[in-house]
mmCIF file of C-alpha atoms in Angstrom:
data_model
loop_
_atom_site.group_PDB
_atom_site.id
_atom_site.type_symbol
_atom_site.label_atom_id
_atom_site.label_comp_id
_atom_site.label_asym_id
_atom_site.label_seq_id
_atom_site.Cartn_x
_atom_site.Cartn_y
_atom_site.Cartn_z
ATOM 1 C CA MET A 712 17.204 95.089 36.459
ATOM 2 C CA PRO A 713 14.021 96.984 37.424
ATOM 3 C CA ILE A 714 14.123 100.750 37.676
ATOM 4 C CA GLN A 715 13.735 102.008 41.249
ATOM 5 C CA SER A 716 11.335 104.908 41.700
ATOM 6 C CA LYS A 717 11.967 107.670 44.183
ATOM 7 C CA TYR A 718 8.197 107.669 44.842
ATOM 8 C CA SER A 719 6.414 105.092 46.954
ATOM 9 C CA THR A 720 3.939 102.697 45.399
ATOM 10 C CA ALA A 721 1.310 104.026 47.808
ATOM 11 C CA GLN A 722 1.878 107.623 46.679
ATOM 12 C CA ILE A 723 1.664 106.658 43.011
ATOM 13 C CA GLU A 724 -1.466 104.551 43.517
ATOM 14 C CA THR A 725 -3.197 107.273 45.555
ATOM 15 C CA ILE A 726 -2.699 109.908 42.868
ATOM 16 C CA MET A 727 -3.560 107.496 40.067
ATOM 17 C CA ASN A 728 -6.789 106.487 41.834
ATOM 18 C CA GLN A 729 -7.719 110.144 42.325
ATOM 19 C CA LEU A 730 -7.226 110.799 38.611
ATOM 20 C CA LEU A 731 -9.277 107.735 37.668
ATOM 21 C CA ASP A 732 -12.031 108.707 40.143
ATOM 22 C CA THR A 733 -12.257 112.132 38.517
ATOM 23 C CA LEU A 734 -12.580 110.597 35.052
ATOM 24 C CA ARG A 735 -15.292 108.207 36.325
ATOM 25 C CA GLU A 736 -17.161 111.060 38.058
ATOM 26 C CA GLN A 737 -17.173 112.930 34.750
ATOM 27 C CA ASP A 738 -18.336 109.765 32.938
ATOM 28 C CA ALA A 739 -15.402 110.221 30.555
ATOM 29 C CA ASN A 740 -15.155 107.524 27.900
ATOM 30 C CA THR A 741 -11.806 106.152 26.735
ATOM 31 C CA GLU A 742 -11.310 108.796 24.039
ATOM 32 C CA LEU A 743 -12.076 111.720 26.360
ATOM 33 C CA SER A 744 -9.961 110.210 29.159
ATOM 34 C CA LEU A 745 -6.945 109.812 26.874
ATOM 35 C CA MET A 746 -7.438 113.328 25.474
ATOM 36 C CA CYS A 747 -7.567 114.849 28.971
ATOM 37 C CA LEU A 748 -4.588 112.878 30.242
ATOM 38 C CA GLY A 749 -2.601 113.655 27.085
ATOM 39 C CA ASN A 750 -3.356 117.367 27.388
ATOM 40 C CA THR A 751 -2.355 117.228 31.051
ATOM 41 C CA ILE A 752 0.952 115.567 30.178
ATOM 42 C CA SER A 753 1.602 118.175 27.466
ATOM 43 C CA HIS A 754 0.847 120.955 29.942
ATOM 44 C CA ILE A 755 3.190 119.491 32.563
ATOM 45 C CA ILE A 756 6.009 119.136 30.044
ATOM 46 C CA GLN A 757 5.495 122.641 28.631
ATOM 47 C CA THR A 758 5.343 124.297 32.055
ATOM 48 C CA HIS A 759 7.892 122.292 34.053
ATOM 49 C CA VAL A 760 10.541 121.156 31.576
ATOM 50 C CA PRO A 761 13.034 123.530 29.935
ATOM 51 C CA ALA A 762 12.124 124.163 26.287
ATOM 52 C CA ALA A 763 15.357 122.592 25.035
ATOM 53 C CA GLN A 764 14.469 119.293 26.747
ATOM 54 C CA GLN A 765 10.726 119.099 26.090
ATOM 55 C CA LYS A 766 10.934 117.024 22.909
ATOM 56 C CA ASP A 767 13.296 114.485 24.507
ATOM 57 C CA VAL A 768 11.119 114.198 27.622
ATOM 58 C CA ALA A 769 8.010 113.680 25.481
ATOM 59 C CA LYS A 770 9.781 111.008 23.407
ATOM 60 C CA SER A 771 11.013 109.242 26.538
ATOM 61 C CA PHE A 772 7.541 109.338 28.070
ATOM 62 C CA ALA A 773 6.016 107.935 24.882
ATOM 63 C CA GLN A 774 8.578 105.128 24.787
ATOM 64 C CA VAL A 775 7.939 104.196 28.410
ATOM 65 C CA LEU A 776 4.204 104.110 27.644
ATOM 66 C CA VAL A 777 4.748 101.827 24.627
ATOM 67 C CA ASP A 778 7.079 99.601 26.658
ATOM 68 C CA SER A 779 4.523 99.407 29.471
ATOM 69 C CA ILE A 780 1.742 98.352 27.091
ATOM 70 C CA SER A 781 4.026 95.834 25.359
ATOM 71 C CA ALA A 782 5.118 94.295 28.670
ATOM 72 C CA LYS A 783 1.509 93.735 29.738
ATOM 73 C CA SER A 784 0.496 92.107 26.463
ATOM 74 C CA HIS A 785 3.104 89.324 26.771
#
């Protein structure tokens, strides 16, 4: 059963496209893009998630990322 998001596809795509546009405008290669996005994710977790939950949130995020990549490669 697919997971239902509380955010609309349009909202997600708009923000994602804005992030990608910024990376393109900066001519960021793959390594720099991943570094910037990773640092952004770390910052969001450290500033918006209680310290006791940060490790679990990071692990869950990493697993969802791996699952997403695996699903697209099949």
